[in-house]
Short mmCIF file of C-alpha atoms in Angstrom, two decimals:
data_model
loop_
_atom_site.label_atom_id
_atom_site.label_comp_id
_atom_site.label_asym_id
_atom_site.label_seq_id
_atom_site.Cartn_x
_atom_site.Cartn_y
_atom_site.Cartn_z
CA MET G 1 -5.58 -34.56 20.15
CA ASN G 2 -3.47 -37.45 18.87
CA VAL G 3 -2.54 -36.43 15.33
CA ARG G 4 -2.54 -40.10 14.29
CA SER G 5 -6.26 -40.34 15.01
CA LYS G 6 -7.25 -38.31 11.93
CA LEU G 7 -9.57 -40.32 9.73
CA ALA G 8 -10.12 -38.80 6.27
CA SER G 9 -9.48 -36.14 3.65
CA VAL G 10 -11.15 -33.85 1.16
CA VAL G 11 -9.99 -32.24 -2.05
CA ALA G 12 -11.77 -29.65 -4.22
CA LEU G 13 -11.34 -30.43 -7.90
CA SER G 14 -13.16 -29.87 -11.17
CA GLY G 15 -15.10 -32.12 -13.48
CA LEU G 16 -14.12 -35.56 -12.22
CA LEU G 17 -15.99 -38.73 -13.07
CA MET G 18 -14.83 -42.08 -11.88
CA LEU G 19 -13.87 -44.48 -14.65
CA ALA G 20 -10.64 -46.44 -14.38
CA VAL G 21 -7.71 -46.55 -16.78
CA ALA G 22 -4.30 -48.07 -16.30
CA SER G 23 -1.19 -45.98 -15.72
CA ALA G 24 2.28 -46.41 -14.24
CA PHE G 25 4.55 -44.30 -12.06
CA ALA G 26 8.14 -44.31 -10.92
CA ALA G 27 8.35 -45.52 -7.32
CA ALA G 28 11.77 -44.43 -6.04
CA PRO G 29 12.17 -41.09 -4.22
CA ALA G 30 14.69 -38.71 -5.79
CA ALA G 31 15.57 -37.34 -2.35
CA THR G 32 14.81 -37.91 1.33
CA LEU G 33 15.38 -34.91 3.63
CA PRO G 34 15.26 -34.80 7.44
CA VAL G 35 12.96 -32.26 9.11
CA GLY G 36 11.75 -31.62 12.66
CA THR G 37 9.70 -33.79 14.98
CA ALA G 38 6.24 -35.01 13.90
CA PRO G 39 5.97 -33.00 10.65
CA ARG G 40 2.38 -32.18 9.77
CA GLY G 41 2.27 -29.87 6.75
CA VAL G 42 4.22 -28.89 3.66
CA VAL G 43 4.17 -26.10 1.09
CA VAL G 44 6.39 -25.35 -1.91
CA LEU G 45 7.24 -21.71 -2.63
CA PRO G 46 7.56 -20.30 -6.16
CA ASN G 47 11.38 -20.41 -5.99
CA ASN G 48 11.20 -24.18 -5.19
CA ASP G 49 11.87 -23.69 -1.47
CA ILE G 50 10.14 -26.41 0.57
CA ALA G 51 8.69 -25.44 3.96
CA VAL G 52 7.53 -28.03 6.50
CA ALA G 53 5.52 -27.43 9.68
CA ASN G 54 6.79 -29.65 12.50
CA GLY G 55 4.03 -30.35 15.00
CA GLY G 56 6.25 -31.92 17.64
CA SER G 57 9.20 -29.51 17.63
CA ASN G 58 7.05 -26.36 17.14
CA ASN G 59 9.01 -24.98 14.21
CA VAL G 60 9.25 -24.75 10.44
CA THR G 61 12.04 -26.34 8.40
CA VAL G 62 12.86 -24.54 5.16
CA TYR G 63 14.93 -26.16 2.42
CA ARG G 64 16.35 -24.24 -0.55
CA GLY G 65 17.39 -25.81 -3.83
CA GLY G 66 15.70 -27.62 -6.67
CA CYS G 67 15.72 -30.60 -8.98
CA THR G 68 17.35 -29.69 -12.31
CA PRO G 69 17.14 -32.58 -12.89
CA ALA G 70 18.98 -34.07 -9.89
CA CYS G 71 17.68 -32.82 -6.54
CA SER G 72 19.98 -30.65 -4.44
CA TYR G 73 18.53 -29.13 -1.27
CA ALA G 74 19.99 -27.62 1.92
CA GLN G 75 18.36 -25.89 4.87
CA ILE G 76 18.55 -22.11 4.74
CA ALA G 77 20.25 -20.00 7.41
CA GLY G 78 18.20 -19.89 10.59
CA SER G 79 16.16 -22.99 9.79
CA PRO G 80 14.22 -24.31 11.60
CA PHE G 81 12.21 -21.22 12.58
CA PRO G 82 10.18 -21.22 15.82
CA VAL G 83 6.40 -20.88 15.55
CA GLY G 84 3.48 -21.44 17.92
CA THR G 85 2.69 -24.68 19.70
CA GLY G 86 1.62 -27.73 17.72
CA PRO G 87 1.67 -26.42 14.12
CA THR G 88 -0.60 -28.60 11.99
CA SER G 89 -0.53 -26.98 8.55
CA ILE G 90 1.33 -24.35 6.54
CA ALA G 91 0.47 -22.02 3.65
CA ARG G 92 2.19 -19.34 1.60
CA GLY G 93 1.19 -15.97 0.17
CA HIS G 94 1.77 -12.22 -0.08
CA ILE G 95 1.26 -10.98 3.47
CA LYS G 96 3.61 -7.99 3.78
CA SER G 97 3.41 -6.84 0.13
CA THR G 98 1.31 -7.41 -2.97
CA THR G 99 4.20 -8.72 -5.08
CA GLY G 100 7.62 -10.26 -4.66
CA ALA G 101 8.72 -12.97 -2.25
CA GLN G 102 5.97 -14.90 -0.52
CA ASP G 103 5.57 -15.28 3.23
CA LEU G 104 4.57 -18.31 5.31
CA VAL G 105 1.71 -18.93 7.75
CA THR G 106 1.22 -21.87 10.13
CA ALA G 107 -1.88 -22.95 12.05
CA ASN G 108 -0.91 -23.76 15.64
CA PHE G 109 -3.36 -26.25 17.13
CA ASN G 110 -2.22 -26.08 20.74
CA SER G 111 -1.57 -22.33 21.12
CA ASN G 112 -4.81 -21.23 19.40
CA ASP G 113 -3.10 -18.92 16.94
CA VAL G 114 -1.35 -18.66 13.61
CA THR G 115 2.27 -17.68 13.08
CA VAL G 116 3.16 -15.32 10.23
CA LEU G 117 6.75 -15.67 9.01
CA LEU G 118 7.76 -12.73 6.83
CA ASN G 119 10.12 -13.41 3.95
CA ALA G 120 13.07 -10.99 4.05
CA ALA G 121 15.82 -11.65 1.52
CA GLY G 122 14.93 -15.33 1.45
CA THR G 123 14.87 -15.98 5.18
CA PHE G 124 12.06 -15.97 7.76
CA ALA G 125 13.58 -14.48 10.90
CA THR G 126 10.76 -11.93 11.37
CA ARG G 127 7.64 -13.61 12.68
CA PHE G 128 4.65 -12.91 14.93
CA ASN G 129 1.57 -14.70 16.19
CA VAL G 130 -2.05 -13.77 15.51
CA PRO G 131 -4.87 -15.15 17.69
CA ALA G 132 -7.30 -17.52 15.99
CA GLY G 133 -10.13 -19.58 17.43
CA PRO G 134 -9.79 -22.70 19.59
CA SER G 135 -7.68 -25.54 18.11
CA PRO G 136 -6.84 -24.08 14.68
CA GLU G 137 -6.15 -26.97 12.30
CA THR G 138 -5.96 -26.01 8.61
CA VAL G 139 -4.82 -22.64 7.27
CA VAL G 140 -5.22 -21.19 3.77
CA VAL G 141 -4.01 -17.90 2.33
CA ALA G 142 -5.73 -15.95 -0.48
CA ASP G 143 -6.83 -12.44 -1.42
CA PHE G 144 -10.45 -12.49 -0.26
CA ASN G 145 -11.27 -8.81 -0.86
CA ASN G 146 -9.24 -8.11 -4.01
CA ASP G 147 -6.96 -5.48 -2.48
CA GLY G 148 -3.73 -7.20 -3.54
CA PHE G 149 -2.78 -8.39 -0.06
CA ASP G 150 -3.44 -12.00 0.87
CA ASP G 151 -5.71 -12.73 3.79
CA ILE G 152 -5.79 -15.77 6.10
CA ALA G 153 -8.51 -18.29 6.93
CA VAL G 154 -8.24 -21.12 9.43
CA THR G 155 -10.59 -23.81 10.73
CA ASN G 156 -11.17 -24.06 14.48
CA ALA G 157 -11.47 -27.75 15.29
CA THR G 158 -13.68 -27.67 18.36
CA GLY G 159 -17.17 -28.96 18.88
CA ALA G 160 -18.02 -26.21 21.36
CA ALA G 161 -17.87 -23.41 18.78
CA PRO G 162 -17.26 -24.82 15.28
CA SER G 163 -16.07 -21.98 13.12
CA VAL G 164 -13.64 -20.50 10.61
CA THR G 165 -11.54 -17.49 11.57
CA ILE G 166 -10.96 -14.94 8.80
CA LEU G 167 -7.97 -12.63 9.27
CA ARG G 168 -8.32 -9.71 6.85
CA ASN G 169 -4.95 -8.25 5.96
CA LEU G 170 -4.94 -4.47 6.53
CA GLY G 171 -1.85 -4.02 4.34
CA ASN G 172 0.56 -2.79 7.01
CA CYS G 173 2.24 -6.02 8.18
CA ALA G 174 5.58 -4.88 6.73
CA ALA G 175 5.60 -2.04 9.25
CA LEU G 176 3.75 -3.43 12.26
CA HIS G 177 5.01 -7.03 12.50
CA SER G 178 2.11 -7.77 14.84
CA ALA G 179 -1.44 -9.04 15.06
CA ALA G 180 -2.58 -5.41 14.65
CA CYS G 181 -2.14 -5.71 10.89
CA PHE G 182 -5.11 -8.09 10.71
CA ALA G 183 -8.83 -7.58 11.33
CA PRO G 184 -10.37 -10.83 12.61
CA THR G 185 -13.91 -12.07 12.01
CA THR G 186 -15.51 -15.42 12.78
CA VAL G 187 -17.79 -17.45 10.54
CA SER G 188 -19.89 -19.77 12.68
CA LEU G 189 -20.55 -23.28 11.38
CA ALA G 190 -22.77 -24.22 14.34
CA VAL G 191 -25.98 -26.12 13.64
CA PRO G 192 -28.47 -26.43 16.52
CA GLY G 193 -28.44 -29.90 18.03
CA LEU G 194 -25.34 -31.09 16.16
CA VAL G 195 -21.69 -31.58 17.04
CA LEU G 196 -19.33 -30.54 14.24
CA LEU G 197 -15.52 -30.58 14.24
CA PRO G 198 -14.22 -28.35 11.40
CA TRP G 199 -10.90 -29.67 10.15
CA GLY G 200 -10.02 -29.19 6.48
CA LEU G 201 -10.24 -25.99 4.47
CA ALA G 202 -9.66 -25.05 0.84
CA VAL G 203 -10.04 -22.07 -1.44
CA GLY G 204 -12.23 -22.72 -4.45
CA HIS G 205 -13.85 -20.80 -7.29
CA PHE G 206 -17.37 -22.04 -6.68
CA GLN G 207 -19.70 -19.18 -7.65
CA SER G 208 -17.71 -18.11 -10.70
CA ALA G 209 -14.22 -18.12 -12.15
CA SER G 210 -13.38 -14.97 -10.19
CA SER G 211 -15.01 -15.73 -6.84
CA VAL G 212 -12.72 -16.70 -3.95
CA ASP G 213 -14.83 -19.04 -1.84
CA LEU G 214 -14.12 -21.68 0.81
CA VAL G 215 -15.07 -25.28 1.47
CA VAL G 216 -14.79 -26.78 4.96
CA SER G 217 -14.68 -30.47 5.79
CA ASN G 218 -15.80 -31.52 9.23
CA TYR G 219 -13.77 -34.24 10.92
CA TYR G 220 -16.97 -35.31 12.63
CA SER G 221 -20.65 -34.59 12.09
CA SER G 222 -23.02 -36.08 14.67
CA ASP G 223 -25.89 -36.54 12.19
CA LEU G 224 -24.09 -39.43 10.45
CA GLY G 225 -22.15 -37.05 8.25
CA GLY G 226 -25.10 -34.99 7.04
CA HIS G 227 -23.19 -31.76 7.65
CA SER G 228 -19.69 -33.06 6.96
CA ALA G 229 -18.91 -30.52 4.22
CA ALA G 230 -19.79 -26.82 4.17
CA VAL G 231 -19.45 -24.42 1.25
CA LEU G 232 -18.85 -20.79 2.25
CA PHE G 233 -19.61 -18.07 -0.27
CA ASN G 234 -17.58 -14.85 -0.40
CA ASN G 235 -19.58 -11.67 -1.03
CA GLY G 236 -16.60 -10.22 -2.92
CA SER G 237 -15.43 -8.09 -0.01
CA GLY G 238 -14.08 -10.91 2.11
CA ALA G 239 -17.25 -11.57 4.14
CA PHE G 240 -18.25 -15.24 4.18
CA THR G 241 -21.54 -17.00 4.88
CA VAL G 242 -22.41 -20.68 4.84
CA ASN G 243 -24.22 -21.37 1.57
CA ALA G 244 -24.95 -25.06 2.09
CA TYR G 245 -23.93 -28.22 3.93
CA TYR G 246 -23.36 -31.55 2.18
CA ASN G 247 -23.33 -35.15 3.32
CA ALA G 248 -19.88 -36.63 2.75
CA GLY G 249 -20.02 -39.25 5.50
CA PHE G 250 -17.83 -39.43 8.60
CA TYR G 251 -14.28 -38.18 9.09
CA THR G 252 -13.44 -35.79 6.27
CA PRO G 253 -10.66 -33.39 7.30
CA TYR G 254 -8.50 -32.06 4.42
CA VAL G 255 -9.17 -29.79 1.42
CA SER G 256 -7.43 -28.54 -1.74
CA ALA G 257 -8.72 -26.76 -4.85
CA GLY G 258 -8.28 -27.16 -8.60
CA ARG G 259 -9.86 -26.76 -12.00
CA ASP G 260 -10.42 -28.97 -15.03
CA THR G 261 -8.89 -26.63 -17.61
CA GLY G 262 -8.70 -29.47 -20.13
CA GLY G 263 -12.47 -29.80 -19.97
CA GLY G 264 -13.10 -26.05 -20.21
CA GLN G 265 -14.65 -25.68 -16.76
CA THR G 266 -14.34 -22.35 -14.97
CA VAL G 267 -15.65 -23.39 -11.53
CA ASP G 268 -14.47 -26.00 -9.05
CA ASP G 269 -15.99 -29.22 -7.75
CA PHE G 270 -14.86 -30.90 -4.55
CA VAL G 271 -13.94 -34.46 -3.68
CA VAL G 272 -14.08 -36.17 -0.29
CA SER G 273 -11.74 -38.99 0.69
CA GLN G 274 -12.80 -41.17 3.61
CA TYR G 275 -10.69 -43.35 5.85
CA GLY G 276 -12.38 -46.44 4.44
CA GLY G 277 -10.68 -45.86 1.09
CA ALA G 278 -13.31 -44.24 -1.13
CA LEU G 279 -13.46 -40.89 -2.94
CA TYR G 280 -16.74 -38.98 -3.11
CA VAL G 281 -17.17 -36.37 -5.82
CA PHE G 282 -19.49 -33.34 -5.57
CA LEU G 283 -20.09 -31.73 -8.97
CA ASN G 284 -20.62 -27.98 -9.34
CA ASN G 285 -23.69 -27.01 -11.36
CA GLY G 286 -21.88 -23.89 -12.55
CA SER G 287 -22.93 -21.40 -9.90
CA GLY G 288 -21.91 -22.93 -6.59
CA SER G 289 -24.49 -25.58 -5.76
CA PHE G 290 -23.35 -29.18 -5.91
CA THR G 291 -24.73 -32.53 -6.98
CA GLY G 292 -23.45 -35.52 -5.15
CA PRO G 293 -21.83 -37.38 -3.82
CA VAL G 294 -21.27 -39.21 -7.07
CA THR G 295 -20.97 -42.99 -6.72
CA PRO G 296 -17.79 -43.49 -4.69
CA LEU G 297 -14.57 -44.60 -6.29
CA PRO G 298 -13.30 -47.24 -3.85
CA ASN G 299 -9.66 -47.23 -4.86
CA ALA G 300 -7.98 -44.46 -2.89
CA GLY G 301 -5.81 -46.99 -1.08
CA THR G 302 -5.73 -47.99 2.56
CA THR G 303 -6.62 -45.33 5.16
CA PRO G 304 -6.43 -42.28 2.87
CA LEU G 305 -5.59 -39.08 4.74
CA ALA G 306 -3.99 -36.00 3.15
CA ILE G 307 -5.08 -35.33 -0.42
CA THR G 308 -4.10 -32.81 -3.07
CA HIS G 309 -4.31 -32.34 -6.80
CA GLY G 310 -2.11 -31.35 -9.69
CA GLN G 311 -1.94 -31.73 -13.43
CA LEU G 312 0.59 -34.53 -13.31
CA THR G 313 0.05 -35.70 -16.90
CA GLY G 314 -0.09 -32.28 -18.55
CA ASN G 315 -3.49 -32.78 -20.21
CA GLY G 316 -5.25 -30.07 -18.20
CA ARG G 317 -7.20 -32.61 -16.15
CA PRO G 318 -6.77 -32.62 -12.37
CA ASP G 319 -5.04 -35.69 -10.99
CA VAL G 320 -5.26 -36.76 -7.35
CA VAL G 321 -2.54 -37.73 -4.87
CA VAL G 322 -3.60 -39.14 -1.50
CA THR G 323 -1.47 -40.36 1.38
CA ASN G 324 -2.32 -43.73 2.93
CA TYR G 325 -1.58 -43.07 6.57
CA THR G 326 -1.29 -46.54 8.11
CA ALA G 327 0.03 -48.21 4.95
CA ALA G 328 3.19 -46.08 4.54
CA ALA G 329 2.14 -45.33 0.97
CA MET G 330 0.59 -42.80 -1.36
CA THR G 331 -1.93 -43.42 -4.12
CA ILE G 332 -2.01 -41.54 -7.43
CA LEU G 333 -5.15 -41.32 -9.59
CA THR G 334 -4.93 -39.59 -12.96
CA GLY G 335 -7.58 -37.64 -14.82
CA ALA G 336 -7.98 -38.04 -18.59
CA ALA G 337 -10.06 -36.63 -21.45
CA GLY G 338 -13.77 -37.39 -21.24
CA GLY G 339 -13.85 -37.39 -17.45
CA VAL G 340 -11.90 -40.62 -17.02
CA PHE G 341 -10.41 -40.98 -13.56
CA GLY G 342 -7.33 -43.15 -13.42
CA SER G 343 -6.86 -46.46 -11.70
CA PRO G 344 -4.78 -46.39 -8.52
CA ASN G 345 -1.01 -46.52 -8.48
CA THR G 346 0.35 -47.09 -4.98
CA ILE G 347 3.88 -45.97 -4.11
CA THR G 348 5.71 -46.84 -0.91
CA VAL G 349 6.71 -43.84 1.22
CA GLY G 350 7.69 -43.45 4.90
CA LYS G 351 5.79 -44.04 8.12
CA TYR G 352 2.53 -42.20 8.68
CA PRO G 353 2.50 -39.90 5.62
CA ASP G 354 0.60 -36.88 6.88
CA ALA G 355 0.82 -34.25 4.13
CA VAL G 356 1.53 -34.00 0.40
CA ALA G 357 2.18 -31.25 -2.13
CA VAL G 358 2.47 -31.15 -5.93
CA SER G 359 4.79 -28.62 -7.59
CA ASP G 360 7.39 -28.33 -10.34
CA LEU G 361 10.69 -28.31 -8.43
CA GLY G 362 12.69 -27.19 -11.45
CA ASN G 363 12.73 -30.19 -13.77
CA GLY G 364 9.91 -28.93 -15.98
CA SER G 365 7.16 -31.26 -14.75
CA PRO G 366 4.97 -31.54 -11.63
CA ASP G 367 6.71 -33.36 -8.77
CA ILE G 368 5.41 -34.70 -5.45
CA VAL G 369 6.62 -33.94 -1.91
CA VAL G 370 5.38 -36.27 0.86
CA VAL G 371 5.70 -35.60 4.61
CA ASN G 372 6.38 -38.72 6.68
CA GLN G 373 5.29 -37.95 10.23
CA GLY G 374 6.62 -41.21 11.66
CA ASP G 375 10.10 -40.85 10.12
CA ASN G 376 10.54 -37.08 10.61
CA ASN G 377 11.42 -36.55 6.96
CA ILE G 378 10.10 -35.63 3.53
CA MET G 379 10.44 -37.54 0.28
CA ILE G 380 10.58 -36.02 -3.21
CA PHE G 381 9.24 -37.95 -6.21
CA LEU G 382 10.00 -36.50 -9.62
CA GLY G 383 7.73 -36.36 -12.64
CA PRO G 384 6.77 -36.79 -15.35
CA PHE G 385 4.28 -39.36 -14.16
#
């Protein structure tokens, strides 16, 4: 599949209404760093390392450094690290141990697997592949069964058998270094008579503050989007079932999760961004069912694609960052007290921005990392915003 044909995004957030306020942001990148060919995903590790999944060169670029306050980054020894074919996303977590340095996982669209890269003394030379379903697109990592080890979930973007693969971590990856340290299960998303293409995936606390649930966005739903979002409930032991489908319109691939701590909420909502430029908010009633979509906010910029959240302003309210794929830009929308959702601020980035992450890179405030697929680089934008 042509990666430039992707047509929307989804983010899971908390307590967002859609009123506009003015705000301003710095527009110049603090650093621009080269990566591999056709980069598709990015994640920031706790030590400020930046890891990028390169879909064209089938590897992961890892930069070490920080911004304190000036940005200084260099690739680590061994970078880039080979992975499977056509990596489309990347996540981090505790795979080989319950504490300490975090490992990396990529979803490999063309080789139908995920690659686990184990972190050993700050490098990722030890790696192995684990079979997933057909055309794995988005990977997330979280502890689904509360045993201390992080597990893996990945969407399988095929209309023939729409599903999510769950890879339960058996706790022995440090010794085995193989697929044998995971127990796979499949959660079917199939609906009789419909064609669904699962694409985006996010971890969210939907049932309660302690539940570790999932939300899937379907790139395509043949009933005019009637099943374009699916909420999967966790039974507490890492077994997932589809709780409900929601109508978010056509073309809704990507997902992230967050919480409105400033508003006192303990469960997550989710927000859908469509290629036409609107955001659609689904509000959690407190126990995992959702009202929505709320009246769309039509100011997510031109052709919004990847979307994420972060508390960019420090008020506890989730803010939204969305890449505008064909416009070589990103749009920032801020949350404020009383459920106010900020007016758009558009910042020029590189060609075909395909992924975005928010993290404090060492300067004491949330920063933004954007992946430019068309330029084979990443850009860093420093807060405060």
